[in-house]
mmCIF file with all atom_site columns, C-alpha atoms in Angstrom:
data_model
loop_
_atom_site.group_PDB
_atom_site.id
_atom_site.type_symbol
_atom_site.label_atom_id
_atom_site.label_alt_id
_atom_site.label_comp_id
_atom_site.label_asym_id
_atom_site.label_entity_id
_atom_site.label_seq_id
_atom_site.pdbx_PDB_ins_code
_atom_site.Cartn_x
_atom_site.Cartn_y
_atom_site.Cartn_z
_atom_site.occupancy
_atom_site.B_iso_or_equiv
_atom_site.pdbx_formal_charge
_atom_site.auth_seq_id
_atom_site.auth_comp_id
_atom_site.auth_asym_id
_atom_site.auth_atom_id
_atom_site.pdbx_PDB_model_num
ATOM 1   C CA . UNK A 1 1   ? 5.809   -28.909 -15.884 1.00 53.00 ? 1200 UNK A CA 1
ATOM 2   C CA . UNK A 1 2   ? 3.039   -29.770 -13.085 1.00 61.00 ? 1201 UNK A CA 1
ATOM 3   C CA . UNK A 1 3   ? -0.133  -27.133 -13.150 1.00 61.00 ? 1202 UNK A CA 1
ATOM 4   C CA . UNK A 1 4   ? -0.513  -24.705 -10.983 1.00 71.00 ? 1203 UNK A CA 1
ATOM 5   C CA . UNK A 1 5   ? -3.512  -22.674 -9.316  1.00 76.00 ? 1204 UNK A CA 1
ATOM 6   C CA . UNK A 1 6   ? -2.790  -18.668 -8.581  1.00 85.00 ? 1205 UNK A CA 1
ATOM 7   C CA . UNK A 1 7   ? -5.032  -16.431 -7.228  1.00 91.00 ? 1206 UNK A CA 1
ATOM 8   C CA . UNK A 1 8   ? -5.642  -13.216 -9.959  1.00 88.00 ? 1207 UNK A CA 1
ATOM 9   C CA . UNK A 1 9   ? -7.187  -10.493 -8.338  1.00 92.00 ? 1208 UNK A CA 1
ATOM 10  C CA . UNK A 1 10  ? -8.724  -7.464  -10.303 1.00 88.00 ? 1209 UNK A CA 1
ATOM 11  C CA . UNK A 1 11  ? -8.334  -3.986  -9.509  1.00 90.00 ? 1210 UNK A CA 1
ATOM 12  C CA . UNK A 1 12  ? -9.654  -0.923  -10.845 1.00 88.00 ? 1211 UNK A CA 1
ATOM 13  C CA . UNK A 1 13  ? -6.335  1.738   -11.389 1.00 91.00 ? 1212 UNK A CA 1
ATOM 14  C CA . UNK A 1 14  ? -4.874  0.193   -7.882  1.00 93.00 ? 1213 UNK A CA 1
ATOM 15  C CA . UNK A 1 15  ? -2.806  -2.723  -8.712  1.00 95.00 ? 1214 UNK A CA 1
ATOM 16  C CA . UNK A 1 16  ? -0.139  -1.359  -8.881  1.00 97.00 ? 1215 UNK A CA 1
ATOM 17  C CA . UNK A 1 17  ? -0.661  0.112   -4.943  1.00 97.00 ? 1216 UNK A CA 1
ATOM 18  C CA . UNK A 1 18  ? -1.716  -3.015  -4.275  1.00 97.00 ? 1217 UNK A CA 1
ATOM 19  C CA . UNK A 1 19  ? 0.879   -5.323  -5.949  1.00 97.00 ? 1218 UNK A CA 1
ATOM 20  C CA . UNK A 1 20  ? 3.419   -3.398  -3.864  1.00 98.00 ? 1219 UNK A CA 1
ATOM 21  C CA . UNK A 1 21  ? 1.734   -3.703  -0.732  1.00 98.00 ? 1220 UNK A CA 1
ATOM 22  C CA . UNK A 1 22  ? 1.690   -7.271  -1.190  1.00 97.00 ? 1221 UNK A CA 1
ATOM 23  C CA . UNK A 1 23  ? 5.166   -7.919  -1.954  1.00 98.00 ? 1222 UNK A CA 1
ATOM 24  C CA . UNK A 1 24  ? 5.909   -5.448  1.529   1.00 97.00 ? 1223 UNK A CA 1
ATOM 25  C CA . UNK A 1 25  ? 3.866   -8.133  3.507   1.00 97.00 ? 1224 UNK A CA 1
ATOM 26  C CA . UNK A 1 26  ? 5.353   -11.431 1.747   1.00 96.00 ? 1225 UNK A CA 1
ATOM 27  C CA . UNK A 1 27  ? 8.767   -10.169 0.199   1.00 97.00 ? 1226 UNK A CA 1
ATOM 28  C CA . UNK A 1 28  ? 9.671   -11.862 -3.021  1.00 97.00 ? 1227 UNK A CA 1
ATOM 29  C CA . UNK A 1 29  ? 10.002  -10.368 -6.635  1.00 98.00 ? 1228 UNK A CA 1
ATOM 30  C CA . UNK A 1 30  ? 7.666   -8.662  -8.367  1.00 98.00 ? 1229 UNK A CA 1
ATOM 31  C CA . UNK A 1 31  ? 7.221   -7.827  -11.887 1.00 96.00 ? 1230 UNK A CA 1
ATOM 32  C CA . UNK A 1 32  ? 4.875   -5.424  -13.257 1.00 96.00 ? 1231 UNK A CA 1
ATOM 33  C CA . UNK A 1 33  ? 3.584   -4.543  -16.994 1.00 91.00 ? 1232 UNK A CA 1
ATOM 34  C CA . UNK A 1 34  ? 1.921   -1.607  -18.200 1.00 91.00 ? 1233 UNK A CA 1
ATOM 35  C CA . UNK A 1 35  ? -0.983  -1.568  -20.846 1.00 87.00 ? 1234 UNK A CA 1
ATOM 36  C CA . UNK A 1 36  ? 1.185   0.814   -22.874 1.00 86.00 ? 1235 UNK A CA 1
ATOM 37  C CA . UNK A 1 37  ? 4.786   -1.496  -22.462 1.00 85.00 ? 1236 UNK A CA 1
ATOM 38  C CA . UNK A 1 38  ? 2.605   -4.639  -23.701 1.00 74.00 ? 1237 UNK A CA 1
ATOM 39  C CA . UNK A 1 39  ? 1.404   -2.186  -26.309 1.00 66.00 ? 1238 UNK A CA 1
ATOM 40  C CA . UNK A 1 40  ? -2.440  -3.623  -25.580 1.00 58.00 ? 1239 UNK A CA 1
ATOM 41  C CA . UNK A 1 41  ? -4.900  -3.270  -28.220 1.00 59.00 ? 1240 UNK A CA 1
ATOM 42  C CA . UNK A 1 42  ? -8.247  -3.010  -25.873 1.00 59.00 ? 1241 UNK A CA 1
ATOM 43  C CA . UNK A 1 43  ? -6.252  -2.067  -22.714 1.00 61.00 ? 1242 UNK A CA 1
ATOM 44  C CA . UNK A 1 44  ? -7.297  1.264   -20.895 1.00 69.00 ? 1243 UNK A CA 1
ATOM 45  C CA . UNK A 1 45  ? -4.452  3.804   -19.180 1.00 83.00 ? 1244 UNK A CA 1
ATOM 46  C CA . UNK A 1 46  ? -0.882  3.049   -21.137 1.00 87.00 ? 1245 UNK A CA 1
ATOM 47  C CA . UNK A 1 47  ? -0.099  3.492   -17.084 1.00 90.00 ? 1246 UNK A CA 1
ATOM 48  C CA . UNK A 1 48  ? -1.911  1.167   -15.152 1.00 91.00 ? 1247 UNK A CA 1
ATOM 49  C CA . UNK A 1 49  ? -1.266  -2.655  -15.172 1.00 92.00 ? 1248 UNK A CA 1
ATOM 50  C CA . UNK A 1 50  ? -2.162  -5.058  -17.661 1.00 87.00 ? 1249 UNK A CA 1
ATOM 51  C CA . UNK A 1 51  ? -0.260  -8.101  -16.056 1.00 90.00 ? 1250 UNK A CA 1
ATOM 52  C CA . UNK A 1 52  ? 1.644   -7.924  -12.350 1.00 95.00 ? 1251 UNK A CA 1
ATOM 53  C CA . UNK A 1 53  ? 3.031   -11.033 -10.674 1.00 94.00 ? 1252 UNK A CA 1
ATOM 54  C CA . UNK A 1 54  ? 4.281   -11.456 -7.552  1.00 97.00 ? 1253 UNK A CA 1
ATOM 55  C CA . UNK A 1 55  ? 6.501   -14.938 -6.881  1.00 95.00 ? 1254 UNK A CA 1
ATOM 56  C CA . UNK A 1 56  ? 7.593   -14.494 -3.116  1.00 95.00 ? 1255 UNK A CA 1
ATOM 57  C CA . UNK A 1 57  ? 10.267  -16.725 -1.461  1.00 92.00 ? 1256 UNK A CA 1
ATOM 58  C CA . UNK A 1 58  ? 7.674   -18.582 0.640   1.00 91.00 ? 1257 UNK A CA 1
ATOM 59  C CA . UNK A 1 59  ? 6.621   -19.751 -3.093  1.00 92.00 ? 1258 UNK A CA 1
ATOM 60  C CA . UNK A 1 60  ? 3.206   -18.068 -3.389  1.00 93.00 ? 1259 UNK A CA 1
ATOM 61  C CA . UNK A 1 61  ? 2.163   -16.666 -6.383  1.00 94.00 ? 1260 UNK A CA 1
ATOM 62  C CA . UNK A 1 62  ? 0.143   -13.621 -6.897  1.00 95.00 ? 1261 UNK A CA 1
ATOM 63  C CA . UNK A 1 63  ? -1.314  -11.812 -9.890  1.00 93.00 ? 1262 UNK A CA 1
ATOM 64  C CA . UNK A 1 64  ? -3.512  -8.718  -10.754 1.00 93.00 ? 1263 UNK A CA 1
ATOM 65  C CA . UNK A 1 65  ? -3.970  -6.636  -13.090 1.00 89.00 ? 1264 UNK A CA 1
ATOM 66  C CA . UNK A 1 66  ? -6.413  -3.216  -13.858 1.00 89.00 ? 1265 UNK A CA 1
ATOM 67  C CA . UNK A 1 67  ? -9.408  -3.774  -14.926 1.00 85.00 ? 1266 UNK A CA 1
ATOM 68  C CA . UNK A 1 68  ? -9.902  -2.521  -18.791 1.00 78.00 ? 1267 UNK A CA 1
ATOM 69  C CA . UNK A 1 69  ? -12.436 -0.044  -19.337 1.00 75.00 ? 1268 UNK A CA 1
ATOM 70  C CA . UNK A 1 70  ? -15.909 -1.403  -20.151 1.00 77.00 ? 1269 UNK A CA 1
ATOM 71  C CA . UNK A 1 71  ? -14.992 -4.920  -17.949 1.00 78.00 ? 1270 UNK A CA 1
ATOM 72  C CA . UNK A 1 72  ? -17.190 -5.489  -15.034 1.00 80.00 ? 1271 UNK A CA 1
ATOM 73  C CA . UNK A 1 73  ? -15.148 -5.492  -11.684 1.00 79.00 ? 1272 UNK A CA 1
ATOM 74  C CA . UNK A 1 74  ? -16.523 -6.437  -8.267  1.00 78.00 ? 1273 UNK A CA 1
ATOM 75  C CA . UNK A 1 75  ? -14.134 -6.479  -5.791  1.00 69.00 ? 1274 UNK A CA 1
ATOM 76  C CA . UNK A 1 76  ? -13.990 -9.116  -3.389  1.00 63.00 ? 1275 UNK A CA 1
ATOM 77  C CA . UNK A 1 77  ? -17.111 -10.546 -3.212  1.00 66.00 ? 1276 UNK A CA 1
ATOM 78  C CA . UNK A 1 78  ? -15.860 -13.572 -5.078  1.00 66.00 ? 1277 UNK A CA 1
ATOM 79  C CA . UNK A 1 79  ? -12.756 -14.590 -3.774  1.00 78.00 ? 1278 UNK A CA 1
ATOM 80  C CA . UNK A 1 80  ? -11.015 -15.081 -0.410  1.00 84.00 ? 1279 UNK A CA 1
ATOM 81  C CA . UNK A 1 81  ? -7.121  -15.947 -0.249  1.00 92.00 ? 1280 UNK A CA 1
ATOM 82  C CA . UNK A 1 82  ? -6.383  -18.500 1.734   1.00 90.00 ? 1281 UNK A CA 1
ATOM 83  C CA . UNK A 1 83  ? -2.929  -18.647 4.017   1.00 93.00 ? 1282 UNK A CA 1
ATOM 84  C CA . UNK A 1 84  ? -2.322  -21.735 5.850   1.00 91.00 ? 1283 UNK A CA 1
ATOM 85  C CA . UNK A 1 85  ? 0.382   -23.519 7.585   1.00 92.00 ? 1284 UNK A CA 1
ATOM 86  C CA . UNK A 1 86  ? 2.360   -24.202 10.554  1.00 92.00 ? 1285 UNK A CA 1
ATOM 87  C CA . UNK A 1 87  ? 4.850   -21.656 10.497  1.00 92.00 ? 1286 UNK A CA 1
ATOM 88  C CA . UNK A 1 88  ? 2.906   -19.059 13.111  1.00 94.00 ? 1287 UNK A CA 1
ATOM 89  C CA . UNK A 1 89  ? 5.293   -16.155 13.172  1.00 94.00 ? 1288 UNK A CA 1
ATOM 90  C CA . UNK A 1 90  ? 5.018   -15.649 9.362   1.00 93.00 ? 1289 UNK A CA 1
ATOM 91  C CA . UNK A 1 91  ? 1.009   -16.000 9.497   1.00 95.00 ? 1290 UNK A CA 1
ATOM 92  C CA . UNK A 1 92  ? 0.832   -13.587 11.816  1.00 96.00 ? 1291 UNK A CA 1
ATOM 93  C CA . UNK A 1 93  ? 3.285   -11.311 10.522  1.00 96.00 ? 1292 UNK A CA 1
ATOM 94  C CA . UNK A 1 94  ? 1.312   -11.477 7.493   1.00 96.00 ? 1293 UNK A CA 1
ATOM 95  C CA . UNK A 1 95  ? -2.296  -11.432 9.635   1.00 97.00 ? 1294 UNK A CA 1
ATOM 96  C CA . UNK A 1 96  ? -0.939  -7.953  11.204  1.00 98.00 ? 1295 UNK A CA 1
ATOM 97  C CA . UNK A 1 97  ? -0.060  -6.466  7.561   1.00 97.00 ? 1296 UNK A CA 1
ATOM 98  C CA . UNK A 1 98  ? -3.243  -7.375  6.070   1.00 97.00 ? 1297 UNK A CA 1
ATOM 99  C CA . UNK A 1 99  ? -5.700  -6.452  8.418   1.00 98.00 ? 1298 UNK A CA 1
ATOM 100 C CA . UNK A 1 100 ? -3.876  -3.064  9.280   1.00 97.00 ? 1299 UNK A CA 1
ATOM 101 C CA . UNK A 1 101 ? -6.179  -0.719  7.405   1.00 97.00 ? 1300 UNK A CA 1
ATOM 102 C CA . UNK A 1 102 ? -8.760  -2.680  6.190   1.00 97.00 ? 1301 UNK A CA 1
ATOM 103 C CA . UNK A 1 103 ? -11.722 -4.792  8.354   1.00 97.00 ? 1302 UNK A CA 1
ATOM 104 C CA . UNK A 1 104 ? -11.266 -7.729  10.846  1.00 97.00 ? 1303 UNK A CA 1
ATOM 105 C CA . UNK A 1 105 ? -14.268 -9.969  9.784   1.00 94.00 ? 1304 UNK A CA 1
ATOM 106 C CA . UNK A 1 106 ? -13.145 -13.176 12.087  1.00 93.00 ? 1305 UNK A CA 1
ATOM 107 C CA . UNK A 1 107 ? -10.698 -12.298 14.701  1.00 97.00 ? 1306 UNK A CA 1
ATOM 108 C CA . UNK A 1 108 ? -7.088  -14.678 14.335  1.00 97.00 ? 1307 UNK A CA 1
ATOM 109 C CA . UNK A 1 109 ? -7.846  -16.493 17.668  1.00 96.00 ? 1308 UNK A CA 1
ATOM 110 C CA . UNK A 1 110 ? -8.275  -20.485 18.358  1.00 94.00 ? 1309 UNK A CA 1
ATOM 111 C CA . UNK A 1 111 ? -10.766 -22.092 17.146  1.00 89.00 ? 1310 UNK A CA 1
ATOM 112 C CA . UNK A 1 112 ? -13.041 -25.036 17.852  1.00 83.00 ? 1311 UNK A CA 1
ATOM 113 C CA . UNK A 1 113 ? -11.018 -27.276 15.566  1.00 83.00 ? 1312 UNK A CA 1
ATOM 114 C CA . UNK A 1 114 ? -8.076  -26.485 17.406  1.00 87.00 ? 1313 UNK A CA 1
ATOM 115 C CA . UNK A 1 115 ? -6.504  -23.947 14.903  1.00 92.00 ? 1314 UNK A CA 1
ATOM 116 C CA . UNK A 1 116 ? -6.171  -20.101 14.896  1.00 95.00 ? 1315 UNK A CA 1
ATOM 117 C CA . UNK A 1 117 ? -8.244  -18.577 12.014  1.00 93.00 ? 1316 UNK A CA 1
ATOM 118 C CA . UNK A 1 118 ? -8.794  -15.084 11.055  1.00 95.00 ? 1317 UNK A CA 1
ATOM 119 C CA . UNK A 1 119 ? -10.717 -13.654 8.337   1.00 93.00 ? 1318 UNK A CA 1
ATOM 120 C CA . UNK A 1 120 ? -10.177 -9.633  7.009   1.00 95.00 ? 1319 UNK A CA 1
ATOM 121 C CA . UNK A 1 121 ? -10.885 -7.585  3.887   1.00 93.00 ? 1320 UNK A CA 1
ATOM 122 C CA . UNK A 1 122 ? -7.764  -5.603  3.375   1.00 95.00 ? 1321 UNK A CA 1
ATOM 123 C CA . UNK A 1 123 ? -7.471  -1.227  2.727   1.00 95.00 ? 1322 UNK A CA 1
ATOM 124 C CA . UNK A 1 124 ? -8.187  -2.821  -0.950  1.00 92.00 ? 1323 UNK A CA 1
ATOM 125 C CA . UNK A 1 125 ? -11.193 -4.885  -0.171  1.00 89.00 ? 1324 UNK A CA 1
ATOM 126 C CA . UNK A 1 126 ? -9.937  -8.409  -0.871  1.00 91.00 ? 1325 UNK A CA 1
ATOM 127 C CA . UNK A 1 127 ? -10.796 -11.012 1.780   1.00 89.00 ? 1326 UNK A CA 1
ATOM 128 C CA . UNK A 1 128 ? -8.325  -12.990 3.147   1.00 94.00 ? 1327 UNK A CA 1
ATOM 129 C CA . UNK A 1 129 ? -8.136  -16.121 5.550   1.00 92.00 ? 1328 UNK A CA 1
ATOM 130 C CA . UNK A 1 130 ? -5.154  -17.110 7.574   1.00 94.00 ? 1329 UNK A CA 1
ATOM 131 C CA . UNK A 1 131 ? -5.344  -20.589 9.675   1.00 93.00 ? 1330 UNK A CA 1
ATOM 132 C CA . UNK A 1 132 ? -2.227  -21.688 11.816  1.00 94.00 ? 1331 UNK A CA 1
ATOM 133 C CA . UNK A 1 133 ? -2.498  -25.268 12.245  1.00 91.00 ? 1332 UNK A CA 1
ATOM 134 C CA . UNK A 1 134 ? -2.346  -26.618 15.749  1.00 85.00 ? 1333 UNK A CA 1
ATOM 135 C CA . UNK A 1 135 ? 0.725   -28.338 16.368  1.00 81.00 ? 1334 UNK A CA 1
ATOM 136 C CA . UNK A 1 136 ? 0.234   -32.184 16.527  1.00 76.00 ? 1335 UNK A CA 1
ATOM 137 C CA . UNK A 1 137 ? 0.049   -33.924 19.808  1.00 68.00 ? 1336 UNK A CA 1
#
């Protein structure tokens, strides 16, 4: 098995709400645990999520979970998710999902490296950047 890097974002009694609105903006399977189903020792709410992962067909990977009382939790002002590619219908299918309800920080227009970049905070205040690569000449 190669290793693999996956963002793991923290939430505070939303990931749930969150996990779902993910997987309605890329699709793919999601599977969600509960504090009480992984009977957790030091986990808060029985209820809210101890471990959710999101695998969509695109092959990103997503997890989250709540954040246990007595944790620290900042949301996003460490992390940005980065989306990337040449396929620029599904980034900006994706752009328009994330940014509707949350905060367009860099507009998704070209850019002086020749791409189209966009930068938002989402309704659940994680930042995201999308960059469609400009086709080759």
């Amino acid at each position: 098995m190669t290793s693999v890097l996956n963002p793991y974002i923290s939430f505070t009694g939303q990931a749930r709400e969150a996990m779902e609105f993910y997987k309605s903006v890329f699709g793919g399977a999601l599977t969600l645990n509960t504090f009480g189903e992984l009977a957790a020792q030091h986990g808060g709410d029985p209820d809210q999520i101890m471990h959710a992962l999101l695998r969509t067909d695109s092959g990103f990977t997503l997890m989250a979970s709540d954040t246990p009382p007595g944790m620290p939790h900042n949301p996003g002002d460490n992390i940005a998710i980065s989306l990337s590619g040449d396929d620029a219908e599904d980034l900006r299918a994706y752009w328009k999902a994330l940014s509707d309800g949350g905060t367009v920080t860099v507009p998704l227009e070209k850019q002086v490296w020749g791409d189209e970049f966009g930068a938002c905070v989402d309704r659940f205040g994680i930042s995201w950047m999308v960059d469609i690569v400009a086709p080759q000449a």
